[in-house]
Coordinates of C-alpha atoms in Angstrom, one line a residue:
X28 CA 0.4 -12.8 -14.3
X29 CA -1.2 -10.5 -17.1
X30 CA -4.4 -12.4 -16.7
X31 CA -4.2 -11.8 -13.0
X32 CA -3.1 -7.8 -13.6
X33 CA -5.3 -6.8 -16.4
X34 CA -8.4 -9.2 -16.3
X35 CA -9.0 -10.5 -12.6
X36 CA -8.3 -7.6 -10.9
X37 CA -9.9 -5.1 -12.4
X38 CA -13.3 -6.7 -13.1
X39 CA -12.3 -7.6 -8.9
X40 CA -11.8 -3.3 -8.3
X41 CA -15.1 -2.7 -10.3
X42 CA -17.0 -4.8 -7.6
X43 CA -15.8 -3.4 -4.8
X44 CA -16.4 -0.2 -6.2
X45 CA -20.2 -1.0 -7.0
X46 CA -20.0 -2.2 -3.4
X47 CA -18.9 1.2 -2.6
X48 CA -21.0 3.3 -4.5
X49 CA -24.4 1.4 -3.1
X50 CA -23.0 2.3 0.6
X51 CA -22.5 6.0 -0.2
X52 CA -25.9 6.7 -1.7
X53 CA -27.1 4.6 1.6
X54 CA -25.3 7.3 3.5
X55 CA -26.6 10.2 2.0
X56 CA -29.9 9.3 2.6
X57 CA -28.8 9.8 6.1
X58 CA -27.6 13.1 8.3
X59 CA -24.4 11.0 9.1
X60 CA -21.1 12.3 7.2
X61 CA -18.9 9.7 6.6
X62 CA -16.8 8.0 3.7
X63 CA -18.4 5.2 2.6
X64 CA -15.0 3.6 2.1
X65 CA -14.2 3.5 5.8
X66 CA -18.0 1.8 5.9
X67 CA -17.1 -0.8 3.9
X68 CA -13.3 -1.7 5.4
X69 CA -15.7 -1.7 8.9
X70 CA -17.8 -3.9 7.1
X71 CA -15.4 -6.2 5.7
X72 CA -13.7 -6.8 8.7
X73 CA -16.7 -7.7 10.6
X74 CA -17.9 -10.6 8.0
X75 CA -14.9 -12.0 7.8
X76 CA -15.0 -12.5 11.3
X77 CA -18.8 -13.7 10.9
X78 CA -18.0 -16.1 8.2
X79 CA -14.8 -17.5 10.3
X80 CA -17.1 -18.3 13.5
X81 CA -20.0 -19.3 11.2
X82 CA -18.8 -21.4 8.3
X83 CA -14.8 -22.1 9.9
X84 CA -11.4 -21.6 8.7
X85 CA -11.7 -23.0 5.4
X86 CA -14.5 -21.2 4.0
X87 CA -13.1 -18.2 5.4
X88 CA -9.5 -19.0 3.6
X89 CA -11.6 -19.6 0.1
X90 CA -13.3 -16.4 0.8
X91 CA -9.8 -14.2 1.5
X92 CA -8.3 -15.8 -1.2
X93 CA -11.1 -14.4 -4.1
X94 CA -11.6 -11.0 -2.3
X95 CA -7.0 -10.9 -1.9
X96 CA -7.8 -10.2 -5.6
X97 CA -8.6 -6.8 -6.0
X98 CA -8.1 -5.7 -2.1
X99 CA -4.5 -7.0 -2.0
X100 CA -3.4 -5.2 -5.7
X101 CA -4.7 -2.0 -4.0
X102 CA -3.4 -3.1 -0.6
X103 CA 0.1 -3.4 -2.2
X104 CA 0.1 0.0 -4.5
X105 CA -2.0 2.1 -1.5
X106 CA 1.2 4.9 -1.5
X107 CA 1.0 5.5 -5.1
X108 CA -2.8 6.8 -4.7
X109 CA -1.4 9.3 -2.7
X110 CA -0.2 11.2 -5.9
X111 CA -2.8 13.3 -6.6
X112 CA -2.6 15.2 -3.5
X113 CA 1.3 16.7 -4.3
X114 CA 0.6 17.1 -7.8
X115 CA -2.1 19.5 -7.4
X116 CA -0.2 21.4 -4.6
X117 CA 0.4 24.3 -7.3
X118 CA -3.1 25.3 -7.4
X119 CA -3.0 25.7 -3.7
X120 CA -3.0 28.9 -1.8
X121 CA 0.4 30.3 -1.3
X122 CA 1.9 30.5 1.7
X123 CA 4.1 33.2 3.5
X124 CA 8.0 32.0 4.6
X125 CA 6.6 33.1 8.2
X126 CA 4.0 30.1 8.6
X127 CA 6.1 27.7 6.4
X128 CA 8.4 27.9 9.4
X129 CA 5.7 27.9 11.8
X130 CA 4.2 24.7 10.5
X131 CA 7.8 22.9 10.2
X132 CA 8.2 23.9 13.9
X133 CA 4.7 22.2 14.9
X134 CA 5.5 19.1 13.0
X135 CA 8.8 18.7 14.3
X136 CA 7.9 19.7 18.0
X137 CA 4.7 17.5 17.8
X138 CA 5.9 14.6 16.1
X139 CA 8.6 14.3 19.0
X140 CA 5.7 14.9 21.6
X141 CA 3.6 12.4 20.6
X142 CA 5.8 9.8 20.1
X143 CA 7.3 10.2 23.7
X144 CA 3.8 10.0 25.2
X145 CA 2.7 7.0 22.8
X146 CA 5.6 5.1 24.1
X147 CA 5.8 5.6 28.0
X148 CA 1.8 5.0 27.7
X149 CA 2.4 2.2 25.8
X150 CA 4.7 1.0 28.6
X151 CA 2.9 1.9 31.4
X152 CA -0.3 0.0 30.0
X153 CA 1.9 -3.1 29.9
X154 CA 3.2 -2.7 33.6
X155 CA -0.9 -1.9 34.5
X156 CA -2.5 -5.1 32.9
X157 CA 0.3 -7.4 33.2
X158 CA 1.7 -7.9 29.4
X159 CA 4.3 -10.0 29.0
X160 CA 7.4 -8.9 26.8
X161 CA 9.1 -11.6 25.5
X162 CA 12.7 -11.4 25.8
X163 CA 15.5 -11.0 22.7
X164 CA 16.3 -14.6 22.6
X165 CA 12.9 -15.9 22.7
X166 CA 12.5 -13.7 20.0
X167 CA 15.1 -14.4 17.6
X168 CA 13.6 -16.5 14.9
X169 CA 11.0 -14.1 14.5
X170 CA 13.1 -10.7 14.2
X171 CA 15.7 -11.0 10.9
X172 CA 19.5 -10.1 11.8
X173 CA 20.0 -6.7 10.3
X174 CA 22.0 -6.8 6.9
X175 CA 22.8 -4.7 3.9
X176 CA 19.0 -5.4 2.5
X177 CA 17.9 -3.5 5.6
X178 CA 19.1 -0.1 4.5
X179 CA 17.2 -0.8 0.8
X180 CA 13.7 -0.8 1.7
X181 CA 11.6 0.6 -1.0
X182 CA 9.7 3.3 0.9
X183 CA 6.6 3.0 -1.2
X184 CA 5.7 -0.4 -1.1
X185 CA 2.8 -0.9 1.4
X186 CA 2.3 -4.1 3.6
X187 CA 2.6 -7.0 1.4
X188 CA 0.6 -9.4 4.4
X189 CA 0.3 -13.4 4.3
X190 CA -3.2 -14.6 2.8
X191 CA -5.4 -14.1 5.5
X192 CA -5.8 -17.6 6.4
X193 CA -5.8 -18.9 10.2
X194 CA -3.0 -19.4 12.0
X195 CA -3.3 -23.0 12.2
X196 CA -3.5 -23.2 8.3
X197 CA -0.5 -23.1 5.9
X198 CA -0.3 -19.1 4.5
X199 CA 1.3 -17.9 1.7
X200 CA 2.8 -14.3 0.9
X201 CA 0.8 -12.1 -1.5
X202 CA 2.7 -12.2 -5.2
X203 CA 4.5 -9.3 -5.4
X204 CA 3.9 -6.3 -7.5
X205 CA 5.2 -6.9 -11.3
X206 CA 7.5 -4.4 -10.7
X207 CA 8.9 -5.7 -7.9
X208 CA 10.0 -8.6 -9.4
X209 CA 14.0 -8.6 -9.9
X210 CA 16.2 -11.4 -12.0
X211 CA 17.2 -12.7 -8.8
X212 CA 13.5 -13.7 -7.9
X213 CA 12.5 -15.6 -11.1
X214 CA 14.0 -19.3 -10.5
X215 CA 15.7 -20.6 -13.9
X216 CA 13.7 -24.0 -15.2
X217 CA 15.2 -26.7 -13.8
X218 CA 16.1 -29.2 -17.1
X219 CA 14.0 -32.9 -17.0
X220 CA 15.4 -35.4 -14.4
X221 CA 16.7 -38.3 -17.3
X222 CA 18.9 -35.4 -19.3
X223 CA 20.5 -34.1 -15.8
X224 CA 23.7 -35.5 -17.0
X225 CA 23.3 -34.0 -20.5
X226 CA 24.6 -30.8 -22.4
X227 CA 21.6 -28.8 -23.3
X228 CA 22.3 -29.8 -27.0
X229 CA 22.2 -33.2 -25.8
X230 CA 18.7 -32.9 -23.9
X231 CA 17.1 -32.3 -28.2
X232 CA 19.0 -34.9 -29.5
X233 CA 17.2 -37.9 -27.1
X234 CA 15.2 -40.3 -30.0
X235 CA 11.8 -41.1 -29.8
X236 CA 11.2 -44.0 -27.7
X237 CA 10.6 -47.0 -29.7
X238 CA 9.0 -50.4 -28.9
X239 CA 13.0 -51.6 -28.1
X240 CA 12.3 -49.9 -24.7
X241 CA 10.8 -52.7 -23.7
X242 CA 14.2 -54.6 -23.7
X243 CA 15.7 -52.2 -21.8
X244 CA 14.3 -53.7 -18.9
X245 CA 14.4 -57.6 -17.4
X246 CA 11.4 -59.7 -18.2
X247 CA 10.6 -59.9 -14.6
X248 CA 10.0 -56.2 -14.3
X249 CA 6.1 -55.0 -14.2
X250 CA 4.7 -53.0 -16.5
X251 CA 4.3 -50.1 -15.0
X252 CA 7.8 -49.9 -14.0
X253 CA 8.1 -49.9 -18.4
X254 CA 5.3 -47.4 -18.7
X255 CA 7.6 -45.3 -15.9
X256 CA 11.1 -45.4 -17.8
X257 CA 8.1 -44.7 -21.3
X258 CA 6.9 -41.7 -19.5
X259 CA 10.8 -40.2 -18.8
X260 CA 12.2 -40.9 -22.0
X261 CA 9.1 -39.1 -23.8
X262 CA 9.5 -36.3 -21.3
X263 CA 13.4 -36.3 -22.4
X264 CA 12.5 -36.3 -26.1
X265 CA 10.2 -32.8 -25.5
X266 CA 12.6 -31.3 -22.9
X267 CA 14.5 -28.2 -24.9
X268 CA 17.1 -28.6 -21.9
X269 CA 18.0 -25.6 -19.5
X270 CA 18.0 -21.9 -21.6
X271 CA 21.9 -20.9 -22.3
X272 CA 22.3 -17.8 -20.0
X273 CA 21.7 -15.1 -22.6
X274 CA 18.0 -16.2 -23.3
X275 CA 17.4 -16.2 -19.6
X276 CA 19.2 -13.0 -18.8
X277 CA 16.4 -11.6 -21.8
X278 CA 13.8 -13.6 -20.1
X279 CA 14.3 -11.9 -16.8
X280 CA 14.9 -8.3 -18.5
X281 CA 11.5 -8.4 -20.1
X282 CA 9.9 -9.9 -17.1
X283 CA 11.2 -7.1 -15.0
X284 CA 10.5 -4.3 -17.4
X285 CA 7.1 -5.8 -19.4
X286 CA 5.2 -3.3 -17.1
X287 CA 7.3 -0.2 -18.1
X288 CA 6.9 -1.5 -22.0
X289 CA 3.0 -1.3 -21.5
X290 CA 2.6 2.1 -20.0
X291 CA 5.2 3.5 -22.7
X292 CA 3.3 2.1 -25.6
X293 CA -0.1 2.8 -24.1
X294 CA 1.1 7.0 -23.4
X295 CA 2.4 7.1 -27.0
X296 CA 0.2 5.1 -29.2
X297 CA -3.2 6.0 -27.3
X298 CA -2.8 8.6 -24.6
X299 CA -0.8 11.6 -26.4
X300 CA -3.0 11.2 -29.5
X301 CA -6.2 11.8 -27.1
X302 CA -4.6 14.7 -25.8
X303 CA -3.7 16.3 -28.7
X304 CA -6.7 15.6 -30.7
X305 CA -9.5 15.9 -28.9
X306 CA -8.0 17.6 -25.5
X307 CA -8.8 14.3 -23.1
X308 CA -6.0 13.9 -21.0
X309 CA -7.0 11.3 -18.5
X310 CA -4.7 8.2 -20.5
X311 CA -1.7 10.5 -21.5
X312 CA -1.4 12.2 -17.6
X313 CA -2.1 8.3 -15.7
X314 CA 0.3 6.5 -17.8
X315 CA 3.0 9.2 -17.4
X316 CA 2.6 9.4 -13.1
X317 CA 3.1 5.7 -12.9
X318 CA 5.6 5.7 -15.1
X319 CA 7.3 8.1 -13.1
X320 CA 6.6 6.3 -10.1
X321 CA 8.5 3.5 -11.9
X322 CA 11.6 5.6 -12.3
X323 CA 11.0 6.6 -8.8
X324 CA 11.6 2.7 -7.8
X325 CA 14.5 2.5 -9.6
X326 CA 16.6 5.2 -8.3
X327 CA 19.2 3.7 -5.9
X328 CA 18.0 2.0 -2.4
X329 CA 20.0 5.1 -0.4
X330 CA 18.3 8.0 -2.7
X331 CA 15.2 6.5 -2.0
X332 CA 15.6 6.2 1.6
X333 CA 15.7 10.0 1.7
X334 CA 14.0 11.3 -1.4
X335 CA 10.5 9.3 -1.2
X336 CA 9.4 7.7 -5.0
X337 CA 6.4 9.7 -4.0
X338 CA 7.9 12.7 -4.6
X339 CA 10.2 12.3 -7.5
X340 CA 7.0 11.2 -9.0
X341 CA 5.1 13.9 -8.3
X342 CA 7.7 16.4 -8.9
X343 CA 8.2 14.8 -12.9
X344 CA 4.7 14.8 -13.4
X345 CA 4.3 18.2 -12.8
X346 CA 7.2 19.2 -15.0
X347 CA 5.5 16.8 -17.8
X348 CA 2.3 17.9 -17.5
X349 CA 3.2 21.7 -17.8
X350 CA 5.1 20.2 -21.1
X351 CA 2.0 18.3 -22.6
X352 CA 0.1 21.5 -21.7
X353 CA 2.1 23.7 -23.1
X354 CA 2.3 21.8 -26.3
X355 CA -1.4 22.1 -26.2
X356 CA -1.6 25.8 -25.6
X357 CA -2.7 25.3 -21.9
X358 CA -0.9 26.8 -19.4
X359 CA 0.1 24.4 -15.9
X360 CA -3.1 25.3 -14.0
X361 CA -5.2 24.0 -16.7
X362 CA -3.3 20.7 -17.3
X363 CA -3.8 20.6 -13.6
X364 CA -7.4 21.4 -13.7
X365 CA -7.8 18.7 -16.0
X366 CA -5.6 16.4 -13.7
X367 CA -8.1 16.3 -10.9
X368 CA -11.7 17.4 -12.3
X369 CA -13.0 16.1 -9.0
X370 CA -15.4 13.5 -10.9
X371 CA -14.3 10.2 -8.8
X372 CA -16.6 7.3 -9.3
X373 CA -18.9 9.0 -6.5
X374 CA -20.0 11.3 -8.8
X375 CA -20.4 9.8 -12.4
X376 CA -23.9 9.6 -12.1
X377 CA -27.0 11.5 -10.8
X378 CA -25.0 14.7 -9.8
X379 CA -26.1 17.6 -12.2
X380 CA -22.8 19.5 -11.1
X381 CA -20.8 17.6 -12.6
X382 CA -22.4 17.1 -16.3
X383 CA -19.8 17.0 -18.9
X384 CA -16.8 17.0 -16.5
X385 CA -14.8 14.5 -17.8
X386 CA -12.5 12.5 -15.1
X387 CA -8.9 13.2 -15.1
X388 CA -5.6 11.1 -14.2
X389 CA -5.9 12.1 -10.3
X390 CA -9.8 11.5 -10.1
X391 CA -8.4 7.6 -11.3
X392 CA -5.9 7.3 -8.3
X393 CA -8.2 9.2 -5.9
X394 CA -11.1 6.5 -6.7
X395 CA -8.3 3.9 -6.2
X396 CA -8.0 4.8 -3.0
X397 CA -11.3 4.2 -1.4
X398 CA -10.6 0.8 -2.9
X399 CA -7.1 1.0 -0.8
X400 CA -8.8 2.1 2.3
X401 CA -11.7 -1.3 2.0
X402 CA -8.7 -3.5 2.0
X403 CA -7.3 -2.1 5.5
X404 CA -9.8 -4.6 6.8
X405 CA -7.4 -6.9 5.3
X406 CA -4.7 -6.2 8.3
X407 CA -7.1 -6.0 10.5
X408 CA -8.5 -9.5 10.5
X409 CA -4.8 -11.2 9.4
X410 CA -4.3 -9.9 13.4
X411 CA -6.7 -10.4 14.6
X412 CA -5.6 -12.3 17.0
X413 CA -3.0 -9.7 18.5
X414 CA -5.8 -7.3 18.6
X415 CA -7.4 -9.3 20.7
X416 CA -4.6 -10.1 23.3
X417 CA -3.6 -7.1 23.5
X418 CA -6.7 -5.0 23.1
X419 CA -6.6 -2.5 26.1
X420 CA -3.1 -2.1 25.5
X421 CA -3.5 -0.8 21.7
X422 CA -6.8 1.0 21.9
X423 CA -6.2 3.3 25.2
X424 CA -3.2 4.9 23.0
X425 CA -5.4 5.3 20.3
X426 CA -7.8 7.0 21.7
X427 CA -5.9 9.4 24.2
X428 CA -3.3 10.3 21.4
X429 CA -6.4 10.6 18.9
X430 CA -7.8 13.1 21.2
X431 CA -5.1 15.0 22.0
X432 CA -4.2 15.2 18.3
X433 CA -8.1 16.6 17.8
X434 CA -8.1 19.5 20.0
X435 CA -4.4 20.1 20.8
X436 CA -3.3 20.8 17.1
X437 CA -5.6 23.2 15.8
X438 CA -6.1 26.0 18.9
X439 CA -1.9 25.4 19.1
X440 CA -1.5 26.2 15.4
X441 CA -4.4 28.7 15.3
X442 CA -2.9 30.5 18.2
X443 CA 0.8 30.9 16.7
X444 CA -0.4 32.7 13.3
X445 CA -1.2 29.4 11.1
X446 CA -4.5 29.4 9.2
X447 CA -7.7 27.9 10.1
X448 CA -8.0 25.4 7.7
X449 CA -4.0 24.8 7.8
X450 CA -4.4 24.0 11.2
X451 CA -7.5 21.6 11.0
X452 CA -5.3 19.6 9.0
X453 CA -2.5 18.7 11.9
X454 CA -5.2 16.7 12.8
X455 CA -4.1 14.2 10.0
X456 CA -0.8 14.5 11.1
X457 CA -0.3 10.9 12.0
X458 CA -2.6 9.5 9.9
X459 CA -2.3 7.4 7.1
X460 CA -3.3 9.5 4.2
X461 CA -5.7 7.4 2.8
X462 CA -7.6 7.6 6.4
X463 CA -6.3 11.5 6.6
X464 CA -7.9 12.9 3.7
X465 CA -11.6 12.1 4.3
X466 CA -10.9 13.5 8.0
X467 CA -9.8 16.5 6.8
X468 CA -12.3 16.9 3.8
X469 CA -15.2 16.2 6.4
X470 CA -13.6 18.9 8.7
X471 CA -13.0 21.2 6.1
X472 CA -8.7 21.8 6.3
X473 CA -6.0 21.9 4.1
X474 CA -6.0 18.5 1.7
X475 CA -2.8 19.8 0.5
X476 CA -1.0 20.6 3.9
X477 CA -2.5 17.3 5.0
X478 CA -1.4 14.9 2.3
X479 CA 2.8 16.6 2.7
X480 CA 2.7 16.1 6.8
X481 CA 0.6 12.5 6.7
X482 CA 3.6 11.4 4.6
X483 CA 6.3 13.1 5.8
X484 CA 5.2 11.4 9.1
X485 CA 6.1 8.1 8.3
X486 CA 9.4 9.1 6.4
X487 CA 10.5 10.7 9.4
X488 CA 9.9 7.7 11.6
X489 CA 11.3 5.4 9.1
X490 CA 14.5 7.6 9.3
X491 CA 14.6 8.8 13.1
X492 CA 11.3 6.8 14.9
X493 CA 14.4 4.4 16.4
X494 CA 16.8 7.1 17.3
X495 CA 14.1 8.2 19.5
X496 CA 12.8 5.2 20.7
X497 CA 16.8 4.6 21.8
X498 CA 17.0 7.9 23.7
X499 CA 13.3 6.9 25.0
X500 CA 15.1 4.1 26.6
X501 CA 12.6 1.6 24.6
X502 CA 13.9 -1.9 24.6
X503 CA 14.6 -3.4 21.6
X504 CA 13.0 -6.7 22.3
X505 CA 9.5 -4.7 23.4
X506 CA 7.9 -5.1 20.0
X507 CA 4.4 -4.4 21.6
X508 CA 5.8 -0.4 22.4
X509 CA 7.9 -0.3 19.3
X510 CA 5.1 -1.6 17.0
X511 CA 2.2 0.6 18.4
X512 CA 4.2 3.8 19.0
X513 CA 5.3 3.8 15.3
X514 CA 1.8 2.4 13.9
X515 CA -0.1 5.3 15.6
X516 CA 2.9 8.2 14.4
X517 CA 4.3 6.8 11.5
X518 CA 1.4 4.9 10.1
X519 CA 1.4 2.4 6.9
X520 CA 4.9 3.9 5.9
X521 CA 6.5 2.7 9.1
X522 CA 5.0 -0.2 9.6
X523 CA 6.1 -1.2 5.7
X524 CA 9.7 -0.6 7.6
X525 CA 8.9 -2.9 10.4
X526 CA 8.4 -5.8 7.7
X527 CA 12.2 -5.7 7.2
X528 CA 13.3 -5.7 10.8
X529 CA 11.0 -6.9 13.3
X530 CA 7.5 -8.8 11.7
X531 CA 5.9 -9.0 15.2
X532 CA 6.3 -5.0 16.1
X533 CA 4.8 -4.9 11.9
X534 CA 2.0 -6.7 13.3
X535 CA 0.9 -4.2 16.0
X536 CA 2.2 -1.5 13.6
X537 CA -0.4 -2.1 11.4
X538 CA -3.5 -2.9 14.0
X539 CA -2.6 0.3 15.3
X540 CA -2.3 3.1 12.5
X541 CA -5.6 1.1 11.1
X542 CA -7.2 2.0 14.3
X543 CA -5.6 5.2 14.9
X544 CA -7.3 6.1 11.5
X545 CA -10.7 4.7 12.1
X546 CA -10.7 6.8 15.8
X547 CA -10.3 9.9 13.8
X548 CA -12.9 9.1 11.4
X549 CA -15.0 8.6 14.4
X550 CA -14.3 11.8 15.1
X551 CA -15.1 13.9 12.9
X552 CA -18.6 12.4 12.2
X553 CA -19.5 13.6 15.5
X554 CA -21.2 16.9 14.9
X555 CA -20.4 18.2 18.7
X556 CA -16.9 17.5 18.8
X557 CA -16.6 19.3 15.1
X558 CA -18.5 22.2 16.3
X559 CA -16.2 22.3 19.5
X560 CA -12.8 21.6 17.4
X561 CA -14.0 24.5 14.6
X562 CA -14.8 27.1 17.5
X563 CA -11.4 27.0 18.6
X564 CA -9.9 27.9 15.0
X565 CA -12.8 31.0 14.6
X566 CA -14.8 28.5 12.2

């Protein structure tokens, strides 16, 4: 596992990210404006789908398998790239109590909007074109009786999907993130079959084998029925027998926490000296927001179900940043400034502006995130084939709800008192963030206001989307409404929810917010509809 975490995939995230960085200076070449991320994800999908038609299912599998690599570590951890974007929210603007209400009333009133169309669209497309909804019992095996693990989903943990091998081909799940691993999920060694009747003490204590084996066994027997009982006995001999419980409650305990020993070591053997001494912060401020993020995943299942790890983590490292700062005679908004320089990987080499700007901690995740936003191709082509059944039926909603979102939000907002650029980014509403904040950055809103309602989107739908759905009078056994009409308002966080409680609406979930995000970028890279969108905010 640490050759996998600390060897394969980052030399795997340096690739994609030279694959990255050739597409953007491609781009710029150009008069288009659009993230070279979204590109890539675009072009990802589409080779995959090339080399599955071309070469079959099994060159295909070997090929998901090497890129599941880097793609599915950032697939995993896409939530925690979001970081950057609340823990620079102190150097924004401040904003009036009047239009803090204002914007609470928009989200509120729109997020309840939207859903209600999404779903009776949703609905009526399937009455229009014929889908079939499969009833409650057909759909038993698939959807997982609800139980007391439902009400401890971690909220941060992204869609862990199935290697993205056929259907007809055996899949397996993604390992799970190190620090998802709990003592529960790490099987004890079963002791050797020949000292199954044996105290462990016993299992040490089995002699060598000698040449007396031999008449162990009749003269009629053959000899490799001899080299057989050989072969057990040796493998007795070297067996230590099963650990007592104590070494494998230790086992377990480091296994769990050998993450949370790294990052600690690394922050005070490498990272605080560099920030002391020299006044480079980028070790001693990364280390510290994921290992707050850590302590965020450990706080009880029911705290986290209403305070998102997100923002516990956020919230500490802006309390220990202003403390390393201060104990480096800064004050906040320069251990902030140095947080997020704005040098990503885009900009490390042949931009003048940014010579001598050294990266900082949020410039880290922030480039981590394009890399999170490639492997969205990932879902894409696992569904591929439910994209393709149900194509009309997921992209119309897209689409009409995509448009309204464009140039319904930002007059609405406009009109009532909010900002310009606070309005642009309602746009990103419903979003995932790492889809939001190039659609925002290309339109010129809010990052800030964007990043708190893209997230606060999915929380909400996690904790309300089926209250609604219920008074919607949306069938519990119509995955297909369920799954799209959370995917397009709730996006990744949602659909992560789905994974507990109904895979099949998780499916659509994620075709859709993937989609939903990729209409947006669309968007926005269409200079007419920007020019028409800005002119009704006075841009």
């Amino acid at each position: 596992r640490l050759f996998h975490s600390f060897v394969l995939v980052p030399i795997g995230v340096v690739v994609v990210l030279l694959y990255l960085y050739g597409v953007h200076r491609v781009i710029i070449l150009t008069t288009v404006n659009f993230p070279a991320s979204v590109v890539c994800m675009l072009l990802l999908f589409l080779l995959l789908l090339l080399i599955d038609s071309t070469l079959g299912p099994r060159r295909t599998a070997i090929f998901s398998r090497i890129i599941d690599v880097p793609l599915g570590f950032a697939l995993r951890w896409i939530n925690t790239f979001f970081t950057p974007s609340f823990v620079t929210l102190p150097l924004s603007p401040a904003v009036g109590g009047a239009e803090v209400g204002k914007i609470a009333a928009v989200f509120i009133l729109g997020f309840v909007v939207t859903m209600a169309i999404t779903a009776y669209m949703v609905v009526f497309l399937q009455r229009l074109f014929g889908t079939s909804k499969r009833a409650i019992t057909e759909r038993a095996e698939e959807v997982p009786p609800h139980s007391a693990h439902d009400n401890s989903l971690d909220l941060t943990q992204s869609i862990e999907l199935d290697v993205l091998e056929p259907a007809t081909t055996t899949t397996t799940h993604l390992p799970p993130s190190p620090i998802d691993i709990t003592p529960t999920q790490i099987a004890p060694p079963q002791p050797a079959a020949s000292a199954s009747h044996s105290s462990p003490r016993r299992a040490r204590e089995v002699p060598f084998p000698t040449a007396s084996i031999a008449n162990q066994t009749s003269e009629s027997d053959t000899a490799s029925t001899v080299g057989s009982t050989q072969q057990q006995q040796v493998a007795a001999f070297f067996s230590i027998g099963e650990p007592s419980p104590r070494a494998q409650f230790f086992a377990n305990w480091i296994t769990q926490y050998l993450d949370t020993f790294l990052y600690i070591t690394v922050f005070l053997c490498v990272g605080l000296p560099l920030h002391f001494a020299i006044n480079y912060s980028l070790i001693a401020y990364s280390t510290f927001t994921i290992l707050m993020l850590f302590f965020g995943l450990r706080l009880p299942p029911k705290v986290r179900r209403f305070i998102h790890p997100i923002f516990t983590c956020s919230a500490f490292t802006i309390f220990g940043i202003y403390v390393m700062a201060t104990a480096n005679h800064q004050t906040l908004d320069d251990g902030l400034d140095q947080y997020s320089t704005g040098r990503t990987y885009l900009y490390l080499f042949g931009v003048p502006k940014y010579y001598g700007v050294r990266p900082g901690a949020g410039d880290l995740m922030k480039t981590m995130l394009d890399v999170s936003i490639v492997s969205l191709a990932l879902p894409m082509y696992r569904y591929r084939g439910d994209l393709k059944k149900h194509f009309l039926v997921i992209i119309i909603p897209n689409i009409v709800i995509g448009l309204i979102t464009f140039f319904a939000y930002p007059p609405l907002c406009y009109a009532i008192g909010i900002s310009a650029e606070r309005s642009i980014a309602f746009i990103g509403r419903s979003v995932t963030l790492a889809l939001a904040l190039p659609v925002i950055q290309a339109l010129g809103g809010s990052q800030s206001l964007v990043a708190v309602v893209a997230i606060l989107s999915g929380i909400v739908g996690v904790l309300i989307g089926g209250y609604i759905l219920k008074l919607l009078r949306i069938r519990e056994d119509d995955y297909l409404t369920r799954g799209i009409t959370l995917g397009i308002n709730s996006s990744a966080v949602a659909t992560a929810h789905l994974l507990t409680i109904d895979p099949r609406a998780s499916a659509l979930s994620s075709l859709s917010f993937v989609v939903f995000g990729t209409t947006m970028i669309i968007l926005s890279a269409i200079p007419p509809i920007v020019t028409v969108m800005k002119n009704m905010v006075g841009l």
